[in-house]
């Protein structure tokens, strides 16, 4: 039954990609859709109150400036709301202000669509902070991603122009026509299954059988954290944000109450990134180009999904020593969801730069945990974040045609545009920056002394001994350096050192990629379209899909295999050797 | 400069839209159409709240079915601080072995298997889900096999027949959703509350 659910999931995902992709193309082209009657008056109202002139054409530099200004502003507001939440309303649990380092990390995290969480939601953030700071960023950071990919697509198809259209209009339309309707619908489905959506204070229940705390003191009362969760969970999945309302994220029954919400959540995670491939094909007026990109993503996804599921099913050989019924790796997984749904989720959430979890990745088997970690390290291009995944993959496509061009000695072209030195320099930045961030930050944290000078910051935070502890650190900086946000959660990252280093890494990996991507868009937009000739490499064929996958894998492989060998590599050898 | 002014104004407008209007509309509909669920699926007994259908509770009395282990701190099933154990698959604290001080430790799983035996559930292998901590630390469910293992013990502790207990277990076993999604499970809190009621009658 586990595999049947996985197959059904893949089929439904691919079936939904086309209609949504075509709809999004209409939205990004500024055409009317079936929602326009309701939404276009609201759209005009937004423009009027914010002074946006949607027809104003922007150069890539203005577009990038607008995107960065808007996101810096968002970061400042998120920071301030966290610091002052103790004095602000809608705080029934009476939570105090968040520490400066944690607030900075979280502000960077949510503004960059990473949603790494050093804090536990129900014990840190007031209802107001959740809604007004984090919820808003869930929408606008995702919409920023969609806007940037729309700009890149326009650059690819434009002919000799300086304009890639208007960031403010793209941002507004993505939010209003794509993210809000889907989130509204999905949040109500979540509530109908049992997700909470309330402003009441935390409930207090009396335990049926009293229990004891760690000091042996009796505990008779269960405080049940509540809140306006469903509305936030919906956008956290759809916008590939992933920041949980509660600490346990989508393992928490109030975020993900039933197997059906689990299925729909997983669908929501990959839905927009998959559909954007279709949008791309439609906007460049050659749908095959979109399907080719989607095919490459689907192939890479399956290549990591299958080993992950198999590893978690065959589980932990150490269990057999204790006379258990099965070795299947139940540690950190929910009974209602099961092994396969947990492994599928782990793969989907890391393929997309979502980062929400329905099981604890830290407790996965070595290979089961390797799959999500590598998917992150591929650069979040296998579906990836909304918008950011597609623009990352298109950059890889540019590199692929370049490599192919080198082989046959011709100037490479992509969709009729010559790929020259400038594009390649920018593409290299996009690919190398996250790789460098991951490895450098991991290394720095291993040499930076903690308060106890004999122990480094990295080692101090580890929750597990041996190579698994190393995996925790590598995963943390892979996640932050690629804007994913999931974690090997035992790692104690909520300390000033990691909050600061990670906050900076998340910021750079988002905006140092966005700027060169927009630079490529601007440069391509200025170029002439060259007619297809006999020497042109077609970019919609299985051959090209294969080459694209190979380039993605080779770049990550060359960068990360040594580091991976130290973590999951050694751990899987120890497990195979029956380590105790 | 013009762009900065637009950024500020648009940020305010979108904040109102996505941070105020959107959650309020969703809350309003949720509170109208799904009031009980939107407020946490709480269970009341004799006028006081005894828990939530979706949030588990800890049990270690032989007369109750036991839930899955919970790694929340400072006590199990702390619904104000959810979370998993985050123990790696080879961590001695989970599966036993030499700890960092070089001392041989049995590990959490061995301890839990032992506790089940002491309480009187000793026949047959132990279902893995019953001795491994859930991801949320609040898992309200166990597998039907994990319930099976405990039927004889609960029946003995309550002076009921195994068949009577098993009938109540069956009544609280939820199949896969739509026959396909997820896993079959038993809701432990609801089951234990039903057992208490059945015994009073």
XYZ file of C-alpha atoms in Angstrom:
781
model
C 0.000 0.000 0.000
C 2.940 2.311 0.623
C 4.147 2.144 -2.974
C 0.599 2.543 -4.276
C 0.380 5.844 -2.421
C 3.702 6.949 -3.897
C 2.621 6.113 -7.452
C -0.732 7.814 -6.983
C 1.069 10.866 -5.642
C 3.339 11.139 -8.670
C 0.451 10.711 -11.111
C -1.757 13.306 -9.426
C 1.143 15.753 -9.233
C 1.911 15.509 -12.938
C -1.792 15.712 -13.840
C -2.204 18.927 -11.838
C 0.916 20.535 -13.312
C -0.584 21.300 -16.710
C -3.806 23.142 -15.810
C -2.152 25.120 -13.033
C 0.881 25.865 -15.209
C -1.265 27.262 -18.010
C -3.266 29.296 -15.514
C -0.099 30.771 -14.026
C 1.144 31.683 -17.498
C -2.010 33.740 -18.027
C -1.532 35.406 -14.645
C 2.090 36.314 -15.319
C 1.255 37.598 -18.800
C -1.333 39.903 -17.247
C -4.202 38.235 -19.080
C -7.662 37.749 -17.639
C -8.465 34.473 -15.899
C -11.598 32.921 -14.468
C -10.819 34.635 -11.159
C -10.402 38.085 -12.687
C -13.991 39.160 -12.087
C -13.438 38.841 -8.348
C -9.771 39.643 -8.065
C -9.014 42.360 -10.590
C -10.904 45.030 -8.601
C -8.781 44.044 -5.600
C -5.667 44.172 -7.765
C -6.494 47.714 -8.888
C -7.183 48.685 -5.286
C -3.752 47.394 -4.245
C -2.040 49.353 -7.013
C -3.919 52.515 -6.124
C -3.049 52.354 -2.430
C 0.592 51.485 -3.001
C 1.371 53.791 -5.898
C 2.317 50.938 -8.235
C 2.114 51.624 -11.957
C 1.958 48.090 -13.335
C 2.685 49.108 -16.946
C 6.015 50.750 -16.055
C 8.793 48.753 -17.611
C 11.832 48.002 -15.487
C 15.392 47.171 -16.483
C 16.911 44.163 -14.763
C 18.762 46.427 -12.357
C 15.636 48.258 -11.261
C 13.817 44.939 -10.998
C 16.559 43.501 -8.772
C 16.691 46.659 -6.683
C 12.944 46.511 -6.148
C 13.091 42.861 -5.112
C 15.899 43.469 -2.644
C 14.391 46.624 -1.154
C 11.121 44.838 -0.596
C 12.748 41.860 1.077
C 15.081 43.946 3.274
C 12.024 45.814 4.446
C 10.302 42.508 5.210
C 13.294 41.342 7.180
C 13.330 44.491 9.319
C 9.624 44.174 10.095
C 9.919 40.482 11.010
C 12.849 41.296 13.280
C 11.021 44.119 15.020
C 7.787 42.177 15.544
C 9.679 39.314 17.187
C 11.643 41.618 19.466
C 8.568 43.515 20.674
C 5.948 40.748 20.668
C 5.864 40.758 24.481
C 4.373 44.262 24.440
C 2.054 43.613 21.489
C -1.475 42.135 21.468
C -2.634 38.646 20.391
C -0.214 36.933 22.738
C -2.410 34.743 24.963
C 0.486 32.508 26.018
C 2.371 35.575 27.300
C 5.536 34.852 25.327
C 8.369 37.349 25.698
C 10.474 39.075 23.037
C 12.802 36.854 20.983
C 16.570 37.239 21.515
C 18.391 39.459 18.987
C 20.415 36.650 17.392
C 17.460 34.295 17.068
C 15.247 37.107 15.751
C 17.873 37.997 13.119
C 18.207 34.373 12.046
C 14.443 33.934 11.778
C 13.980 37.222 9.922
C 16.599 36.230 7.375
C 15.130 32.737 7.225
C 11.578 33.826 6.428
C 12.506 36.683 4.090
C 14.626 34.306 2.015
C 11.956 31.594 1.704
C 14.197 29.268 3.744
C 12.157 28.948 6.915
C 14.917 27.371 8.896
C 13.684 27.392 12.484
C 16.054 27.594 15.426
C 13.051 28.144 17.701
C 10.001 26.068 18.621
C 6.845 27.777 17.338
C 4.416 27.157 20.183
C 6.952 28.101 22.862
C 8.420 31.184 21.119
C 6.106 33.053 18.752
C 2.885 34.883 19.649
C -0.179 34.571 17.421
C 0.515 38.102 16.168
C 4.108 37.305 15.180
C 3.002 34.127 13.440
C 0.402 35.949 11.343
C 1.803 39.392 10.749
C 5.501 38.585 10.520
C 5.956 34.965 9.479
C 2.684 34.421 7.583
C 3.175 37.526 5.453
C 6.719 36.507 4.533
C 5.444 33.068 3.560
C 3.408 34.788 0.860
C 5.726 37.522 -0.318
C 8.959 35.517 -0.316
C 7.259 32.887 -2.468
C 5.775 35.558 -4.730
C 9.236 37.090 -5.097
C 10.496 33.747 -6.387
C 7.700 33.506 -8.944
C 8.344 37.102 -10.027
C 12.037 36.497 -10.607
C 11.477 33.379 -12.686
C 8.867 35.261 -14.716
C 11.484 37.929 -15.387
C 14.008 35.319 -16.491
C 11.502 33.703 -18.848
C 10.673 37.108 -20.359
C 14.384 37.723 -20.815
C 14.761 34.438 -22.676
C 11.976 35.165 -25.138
C 12.365 38.950 -25.501
C 13.983 40.496 -28.579
C 16.381 43.383 -28.223
C 14.759 45.168 -25.325
C 15.925 46.475 -21.990
C 12.738 45.673 -20.116
C 11.862 42.541 -18.181
C 8.599 44.036 -16.897
C 7.509 45.204 -13.516
C 8.479 43.553 -10.224
C 5.643 45.138 -8.240
C 3.011 43.854 -10.643
C 4.541 40.366 -10.748
C 4.682 40.278 -6.950
C 1.116 41.438 -6.538
C -0.345 39.172 -9.193
C 1.521 36.094 -7.934
C 0.237 36.705 -4.427
C -3.307 37.586 -5.366
C -4.076 35.200 -8.221
C -1.918 32.182 -7.358
C -0.945 31.914 -3.700
C -3.982 33.369 -1.927
C -6.758 31.371 -3.637
C -4.866 28.080 -3.358
C -3.991 28.742 0.291
C -7.538 29.695 1.212
C -8.900 26.527 -0.298
C -6.231 24.298 1.191
C -6.455 25.776 4.681
C -10.161 24.968 4.831
C -9.492 21.369 3.798
C -6.909 21.201 6.580
C -9.391 22.486 9.165
C -12.067 20.068 7.977
C -9.657 17.249 8.847
C -8.719 18.629 12.262
C -6.036 21.292 11.841
C -6.590 24.111 14.335
C -7.572 27.674 13.374
C -8.465 29.691 16.438
C -7.471 32.736 18.463
C -8.368 31.100 21.765
C -5.600 30.678 24.338
C -3.866 27.325 24.768
C -6.308 24.706 26.112
C -5.752 23.054 29.484
C -6.680 19.386 29.834
C -6.458 17.031 32.783
C -4.388 13.925 32.035
C -6.452 10.734 32.251
C -3.471 9.166 34.009
C -1.134 11.732 35.637
C 2.493 11.469 34.629
C 5.868 12.568 36.017
C 8.349 15.085 34.684
C 12.101 14.585 34.358
C 12.631 15.386 38.065
C 9.976 12.903 39.158
C 7.431 15.613 40.044
C 3.826 14.684 39.230
C 2.189 16.419 36.258
C -1.588 16.358 35.999
C -2.256 19.021 33.398
C -1.653 18.965 29.650
C -1.412 22.433 28.131
C -2.450 22.037 24.501
C -0.987 24.691 22.225
C -3.490 26.077 19.690
C -3.531 29.001 17.305
C -4.366 30.176 13.785
C -2.320 27.327 12.340
C -4.221 26.051 9.285
C -4.043 29.337 7.362
C -0.292 29.375 7.867
C 0.272 25.675 7.166
C -1.473 26.036 3.806
C 0.850 28.746 2.534
C 3.906 27.175 4.146
C 3.407 24.147 1.880
C 2.265 25.946 -1.277
C 4.956 28.613 -1.072
C 7.755 26.084 -0.407
C 8.373 27.916 2.861
C 8.114 25.041 5.299
C 8.226 26.876 8.612
C 6.028 25.008 11.072
C 3.463 26.733 13.249
C 4.409 24.204 15.921
C 7.866 22.883 16.706
C 7.183 19.393 15.335
C 6.095 20.964 12.041
C 3.851 18.693 9.962
C 4.446 15.727 12.248
C 2.199 17.628 14.697
C -1.389 16.343 14.537
C -2.742 19.910 14.555
C -0.789 20.760 11.394
C -1.212 17.458 9.587
C -4.043 15.565 11.274
C -4.768 12.755 8.798
C -3.248 10.780 5.937
C -5.403 12.806 3.528
C -3.990 16.113 4.736
C -0.589 14.464 4.468
C -1.199 13.548 0.828
C -2.506 17.005 -0.035
C 0.349 18.695 1.831
C 2.911 16.727 -0.150
C 1.031 17.651 -3.297
C 1.081 21.309 -2.268
C 4.839 21.140 -1.719
C 5.681 20.223 -5.316
C 2.589 21.607 -7.063
C 3.666 25.138 -7.992
C 7.321 24.278 -8.739
C 6.192 21.474 -11.088
C 3.495 23.593 -12.710
C 5.916 26.465 -13.306
C 7.751 24.226 -15.800
C 4.550 24.174 -17.853
C 4.237 27.941 -17.379
C 7.740 28.286 -18.781
C 6.956 26.208 -21.858
C 3.796 28.175 -22.464
C 5.466 31.571 -22.074
C 8.323 30.755 -24.470
C 5.713 29.352 -26.888
C 7.307 25.923 -27.051
C 5.677 23.639 -24.510
C 8.195 20.872 -25.174
C 10.857 23.008 -23.465
C 8.813 23.031 -20.277
C 8.143 19.305 -20.386
C 11.861 18.616 -20.848
C 12.725 20.554 -17.689
C 9.909 18.804 -15.804
C 11.145 15.425 -17.054
C 14.651 16.111 -15.752
C 13.268 17.142 -12.366
C 11.005 14.091 -12.152
C 13.837 11.732 -13.052
C 16.174 13.160 -10.409
C 13.352 13.083 -7.853
C 12.648 9.393 -8.481
C 16.359 8.607 -8.344
C 16.507 9.802 -4.734
C 12.991 8.856 -3.652
C 13.364 5.120 -4.275
C 16.539 4.544 -2.220
C 15.150 6.690 0.583
C 11.949 4.637 0.811
C 13.832 1.340 0.597
C 16.298 2.389 3.293
C 13.560 3.407 5.726
C 11.568 0.241 5.017
C 14.497 -2.093 5.624
C 15.230 0.138 8.574
C 17.548 -0.352 11.484
C 19.172 -3.798 11.916
C 19.789 -2.949 15.572
C 16.044 -3.291 16.230
C 16.217 -7.034 15.602
C 18.402 -7.468 18.691
C 15.504 -6.331 20.858
C 12.953 -8.792 19.487
C 10.836 -6.241 17.606
C 8.352 -7.215 14.897
C 10.053 -5.228 12.166
C 13.256 -3.292 11.550
C 11.285 -0.593 9.714
C 12.551 2.720 11.011
C 9.672 4.007 13.141
C 11.790 6.293 15.317
C 10.650 9.864 14.712
C 7.693 8.871 12.511
C 3.952 9.141 13.072
C 1.778 6.002 13.297
C -1.033 7.398 11.099
C 1.369 8.333 8.288
C 3.717 5.368 8.181
C 7.150 4.680 6.773
C 6.557 5.294 3.056
C 4.677 8.558 3.505
C 7.467 9.801 5.751
C 10.200 8.921 3.254
C 8.175 10.374 0.367
C 7.645 13.590 2.299
C 11.338 13.824 3.223
C 12.268 13.527 -0.450
C 9.629 15.980 -1.664
C 10.339 18.616 0.969
C 14.062 18.629 0.191
C 13.681 18.350 -3.575
C 11.564 21.474 -3.281
C 13.168 24.044 -1.032
C 10.246 23.542 1.337
C 11.804 22.116 4.458
C 8.652 21.243 6.379
C 8.862 17.744 7.845
C 6.352 15.090 8.875
C 9.022 12.923 10.507
C 12.358 13.624 12.135
C 15.117 13.428 9.526
C 17.745 13.198 12.274
C 16.470 9.703 13.115
C 16.551 8.444 9.512
C 18.860 5.611 8.508
C 22.180 6.689 6.928
C 20.939 6.243 3.336
C 17.449 7.464 4.190
C 19.003 10.670 5.521
C 21.513 10.921 2.684
C 18.775 11.282 0.052
C 17.236 14.487 1.461
C 20.670 15.930 2.219
C 21.903 15.424 -1.357
C 18.667 16.757 -2.837
C 19.325 19.965 -0.915
C 22.952 20.044 -2.039
C 21.970 19.715 -5.706
C 21.126 23.390 -5.317
C 17.353 23.103 -4.814
C 16.728 22.667 -8.534
C 14.825 19.347 -8.488
C 11.464 21.174 -8.457
C 13.085 23.538 -5.961
C 11.456 26.570 -4.402
C 8.537 28.293 -6.109
C 10.253 30.206 -8.863
C 13.751 29.738 -7.466
C 13.781 26.044 -8.389
C 12.943 26.761 -12.010
C 15.373 29.651 -12.368
C 18.062 27.469 -10.794
C 17.308 24.656 -13.232
C 17.271 27.043 -16.205
C 20.733 28.196 -15.177
C 21.808 24.552 -15.202
C 20.256 24.261 -18.669
C 22.402 27.187 -19.806
C 25.488 25.460 -18.404
C 24.440 22.252 -20.172
C 24.189 23.878 -23.594
C 27.533 25.531 -22.911
C 29.209 22.216 -22.112
C 27.596 20.654 -25.181
C 28.785 23.609 -27.260
C 32.338 23.082 -26.068
C 32.203 19.453 -27.157
C 31.287 20.276 -30.753
C 33.063 23.634 -30.964
C 30.061 25.882 -31.596
C 28.705 28.938 -29.812
C 26.021 27.545 -27.560
C 22.427 28.756 -27.838
C 19.429 28.343 -25.576
C 15.998 28.986 -27.073
C 17.520 31.069 -29.848
C 19.728 33.179 -27.606
C 23.509 32.975 -27.848
C 25.101 32.007 -24.545
C 28.286 34.012 -24.166
C 30.910 34.826 -21.551
C 28.684 37.161 -19.529
C 25.880 34.624 -19.144
C 28.351 31.912 -18.233
C 29.983 34.065 -15.559
C 26.604 34.758 -14.003
C 25.552 31.108 -14.282
C 28.754 30.048 -12.546
C 27.996 32.403 -9.680
C 24.515 30.950 -9.297
C 25.869 27.419 -9.115
C 29.037 27.995 -7.098
C 27.810 30.373 -4.402
C 25.599 27.867 -2.540
C 28.254 25.151 -2.832
C 30.844 27.492 -1.346
C 28.487 28.676 1.395
C 27.711 25.121 2.529
C 31.293 23.936 2.693
C 32.743 27.155 4.114
C 30.122 27.586 6.827
C 30.396 23.917 7.845
C 34.186 24.252 8.041
C 34.103 27.545 9.930
C 31.755 26.105 12.531
C 34.162 23.192 13.066
C 37.145 25.449 13.774
C 35.401 28.275 15.630
C 35.845 27.726 19.370
C 32.805 27.728 21.626
C 32.748 29.053 25.193
C 34.758 25.961 26.049
C 37.837 26.552 23.837
C 38.587 22.837 23.475
C 35.253 22.266 21.719
C 34.256 23.868 18.413
C 30.867 25.487 17.839
C 29.871 22.609 15.573
C 30.788 19.847 18.001
C 29.115 21.655 20.883
C 25.775 21.642 19.077
C 25.769 17.969 18.088
C 23.091 15.779 19.661
C 24.409 12.465 18.348
C 27.886 10.973 18.675
C 30.157 9.916 15.825
C 29.603 10.474 12.103
C 25.902 11.160 12.670
C 26.882 14.281 14.600
C 28.917 15.452 11.611
C 25.892 14.809 9.388
C 23.826 17.085 11.634
C 26.200 20.006 11.046
C 26.608 19.363 7.321
C 22.836 19.087 6.941
C 22.273 22.321 8.873
C 24.521 24.386 6.624
C 23.387 22.581 3.459
C 19.853 23.520 4.440
C 20.584 27.158 5.242
C 23.053 27.583 2.362
C 20.435 26.397 -0.130
C 17.329 27.991 1.442
C 15.690 24.671 2.334
C 14.958 24.970 6.042
C 14.653 21.341 7.157
C 17.108 20.042 9.714
C 18.632 17.120 11.474
C 16.767 18.613 14.379
C 18.886 17.407 17.272
C 21.588 19.914 16.358
C 21.431 22.860 18.778
C 21.605 25.700 16.274
C 19.753 28.294 18.366
C 22.907 29.931 19.747
C 24.369 33.291 18.678
C 27.166 31.786 16.545
C 24.990 29.547 14.380
C 22.132 32.052 14.298
C 24.447 34.699 12.895
C 26.449 32.534 10.481
C 23.332 30.762 9.229
C 21.389 34.009 8.923
C 24.088 35.465 6.702
C 24.337 32.241 4.652
C 20.583 32.204 3.989
C 20.632 35.842 2.901
C 23.543 35.386 0.523
C 22.249 32.198 -0.991
C 18.929 33.865 -1.818
C 19.957 37.289 -3.058
C 23.415 36.584 -4.410
C 21.678 34.123 -6.725
C 18.707 36.300 -7.544
C 20.874 39.174 -8.789
C 22.964 37.141 -11.284
C 19.791 35.391 -12.460
C 18.203 38.760 -13.180
C 21.460 39.861 -14.829
C 21.156 36.883 -17.177
C 17.541 37.862 -17.832
C 18.582 41.414 -18.690
C 21.426 40.296 -20.893
C 19.345 37.744 -22.803
C 16.548 40.262 -23.291
C 18.923 42.587 -25.173
C 20.026 39.866 -27.606
C 18.816 39.063 -31.082
C 17.121 35.753 -31.727
C 19.313 33.545 -33.920
C 17.457 31.173 -36.220
C 17.760 27.467 -35.509
C 20.413 25.836 -37.663
C 21.758 22.333 -38.185
C 24.351 22.956 -35.456
C 21.774 23.949 -32.837
C 21.421 21.545 -29.923
C 17.701 20.834 -29.501
C 16.800 21.363 -25.823
C 13.601 19.347 -25.656
C 14.954 15.866 -26.415
C 15.617 12.934 -24.068
C 19.308 13.415 -24.874
C 19.222 16.934 -23.486
C 17.240 15.828 -20.429
C 19.890 13.207 -19.746
C 22.720 15.696 -20.146
C 20.991 18.182 -17.867
C 20.564 15.552 -15.138
C 24.191 14.531 -15.531
C 25.450 18.109 -15.153
C 23.358 18.645 -12.015
C 24.644 15.403 -10.482
C 28.266 15.918 -11.466
C 28.471 19.430 -10.012
C 27.042 18.297 -6.675
C 29.020 15.073 -6.696
C 32.362 16.787 -7.219
C 31.541 19.286 -4.507
C 30.034 17.164 -1.774
C 31.104 13.530 -2.003
C 34.127 14.003 0.299
C 31.994 15.654 2.964
C 29.195 13.102 2.584
C 31.686 10.272 3.002
C 32.516 11.567 6.486
C 28.870 11.611 7.588
C 26.342 9.248 6.012
C 29.172 7.310 4.329
C 30.900 6.170 7.487
C 27.618 5.772 9.321
C 26.206 3.380 6.737
C 29.394 1.304 6.855
C 29.131 1.147 10.636
C 25.490 0.121 10.416
C 26.278 -2.579 7.855
C 29.069 -3.793 10.135
C 26.648 -4.187 13.038
C 28.105 -1.333 15.111
C 27.080 -1.129 18.681
C 13.906 56.559 -3.961
C 10.595 56.208 -5.751
C 11.029 52.446 -5.587
C 11.583 52.616 -1.822
C 8.338 54.484 -1.293
C 6.491 51.964 -3.431
C 8.163 49.127 -1.513
C 6.970 50.486 1.823
C 3.432 51.182 0.657
C 3.043 47.852 -1.113
C 4.511 46.036 1.878
C 1.870 47.577 4.127
C -0.951 46.738 1.729
C 0.189 43.125 1.240
C 0.699 42.721 4.992
C -2.894 43.722 5.603
C -4.068 41.373 2.866
C -2.036 38.246 3.690
C -1.385 38.818 7.403
C -4.763 40.127 8.560
C -7.556 39.686 6.023
C -6.549 36.184 4.894
C -6.167 34.541 8.345
C -9.288 36.298 9.633
C -11.446 35.081 6.755
C -10.103 31.548 7.122
C -10.714 31.692 10.883
C -14.229 32.976 10.407
C -15.158 30.206 7.971
C -13.391 27.575 10.080
C -15.148 28.681 13.250
C -18.488 28.667 11.444
C -18.221 25.397 9.564
C -15.810 23.290 11.649
C -16.039 24.820 15.111
C -15.054 21.719 17.091
C -12.091 20.813 14.905
C -10.825 24.358 14.510
C -10.618 24.619 18.306
C -8.558 21.483 18.787
C -11.029 18.539 18.771
C -11.198 18.710 22.562
C -12.824 15.916 24.601
C -14.864 16.855 27.654
C -15.889 14.512 30.435
C -18.030 15.550 33.385
C -17.693 19.186 32.345
C -13.903 19.310 32.240
C -11.490 18.931 29.343
C -9.642 15.607 29.461
C -7.653 15.974 26.246
C -7.871 16.227 22.481
C -8.774 13.477 20.054
C -5.683 14.393 18.039
C -3.184 14.718 20.876
C -1.946 11.632 22.704
C -1.363 11.168 26.445
C 1.148 9.072 28.367
C 0.017 5.850 30.070
C 2.015 3.337 32.082
C -0.707 1.771 34.218
C -1.266 -1.889 33.184
C -5.042 -1.286 32.986
C -4.589 1.265 30.198
C -3.336 0.771 26.674
C 0.031 2.488 26.405
C 0.773 5.148 23.833
C 3.977 5.379 21.854
C 6.986 6.750 23.715
C 7.224 10.541 23.618
C 10.443 12.558 23.643
C 8.915 15.898 24.655
C 10.442 17.720 27.624
C 10.200 17.993 30.540
C 7.469 15.341 30.558
C 6.068 13.029 27.873
C 3.193 14.294 25.709
C 3.855 17.925 26.585
C 1.498 19.513 24.058
C 3.070 22.931 24.588
C 6.496 21.780 23.320
C 6.179 19.184 20.571
C 9.163 17.333 19.129
C 10.922 14.032 18.465
C 13.929 12.386 20.058
C 16.247 13.168 17.121
C 18.314 10.141 18.117
C 20.323 8.745 15.215
C 19.895 5.075 14.255
C 23.170 4.002 15.885
C 22.942 6.213 18.967
C 23.583 4.037 22.063
C 20.907 6.014 23.898
C 18.427 4.458 21.452
C 19.708 1.010 20.546
C 22.234 0.360 23.335
C 26.018 0.076 23.313
C 28.904 2.024 24.762
C 28.036 5.661 25.477
C 30.483 8.578 25.121
C 31.903 7.859 28.608
C 32.605 4.265 27.553
C 29.883 2.843 29.775
C 27.653 0.065 28.423
C 24.037 1.322 28.278
C 20.952 -0.751 27.360
C 19.307 2.012 25.297
C 15.756 3.331 25.318
C 14.273 0.545 23.209
C 15.525 -2.201 25.530
C 14.170 -0.291 28.539
C 10.756 0.052 26.915
C 10.591 -3.622 25.908
C 11.489 -4.506 29.486
C 8.808 -2.187 30.909
C 6.172 -3.840 28.727
C 7.291 -7.285 29.950
C 7.190 -6.206 33.594
C 3.669 -4.835 33.135
C 2.567 -8.161 31.724
C 2.800 -7.909 27.918
C 5.401 -10.551 27.307
C 4.088 -12.949 24.682
C 5.408 -12.531 21.154
C 7.505 -9.888 19.483
C 6.975 -6.225 20.317
C 5.636 -4.022 17.484
C 8.320 -1.504 16.574
C 6.051 1.537 16.730
C 5.236 0.817 20.390
C 8.852 1.229 21.529
C 10.051 4.032 19.237
C 9.305 7.705 19.864
C 7.030 9.520 17.419
C 8.066 12.599 15.456
C 5.698 15.001 17.184
C 5.941 13.429 20.622
C 2.147 13.783 20.614
C 1.169 10.839 18.410
C -2.376 9.887 19.460
C -2.183 6.504 17.718
C -0.596 3.081 17.900
C -0.710 0.324 15.291
C -3.392 -2.392 15.642
C -0.551 -4.866 16.334
C 0.629 -2.692 19.218
C -2.906 -2.781 20.617
C -3.119 -6.573 20.163
C -0.020 -7.063 22.260
C -1.640 -5.222 25.165
C -5.152 -6.730 25.087
C -4.438 -9.626 27.480
C -2.673 -7.397 29.993
C -5.421 -4.776 30.031
C -8.140 -7.431 30.315
C -6.386 -9.050 33.277
C -5.764 -5.742 35.065
C -9.415 -4.774 34.697
C -10.928 -8.168 35.347
C -12.600 -8.119 31.934
C -12.514 -10.851 29.284
C -10.022 -10.476 26.468
C -12.911 -10.652 24.009
C -14.675 -7.731 25.655
C -11.507 -5.637 25.527
C -10.805 -6.688 21.967
C -14.288 -5.610 20.905
C -13.643 -2.119 22.268
C -10.245 -2.037 20.530
C -11.885 -2.982 17.242
C -14.448 -0.231 17.677
C -11.610 2.295 17.988
C -9.473 0.968 15.146
C -9.416 3.345 12.194
C -8.734 1.782 8.773
C -6.623 3.462 6.092
C -8.403 6.628 4.950
C -10.503 5.882 1.841
C -8.984 2.403 2.026
C -5.665 3.702 0.709
C -4.077 6.589 2.586
C -1.806 6.228 5.598
C -1.791 3.276 7.999
C -4.497 1.587 10.083
C -4.303 2.931 13.645
C -5.920 2.805 17.077
C -6.619 6.041 18.963
C -5.215 5.333 22.432
C -6.867 8.127 24.438
C -10.320 7.434 23.038
C -9.817 3.717 23.567
C -8.815 4.164 27.217
C -11.703 6.527 27.904
C -14.083 3.971 26.373
C -12.588 1.238 28.542
C -13.163 3.314 31.685
C -16.766 3.881 30.666
C -17.292 0.187 29.822
C -15.929 -0.898 33.169
C -18.162 1.482 35.120
C -21.254 -0.029 33.520
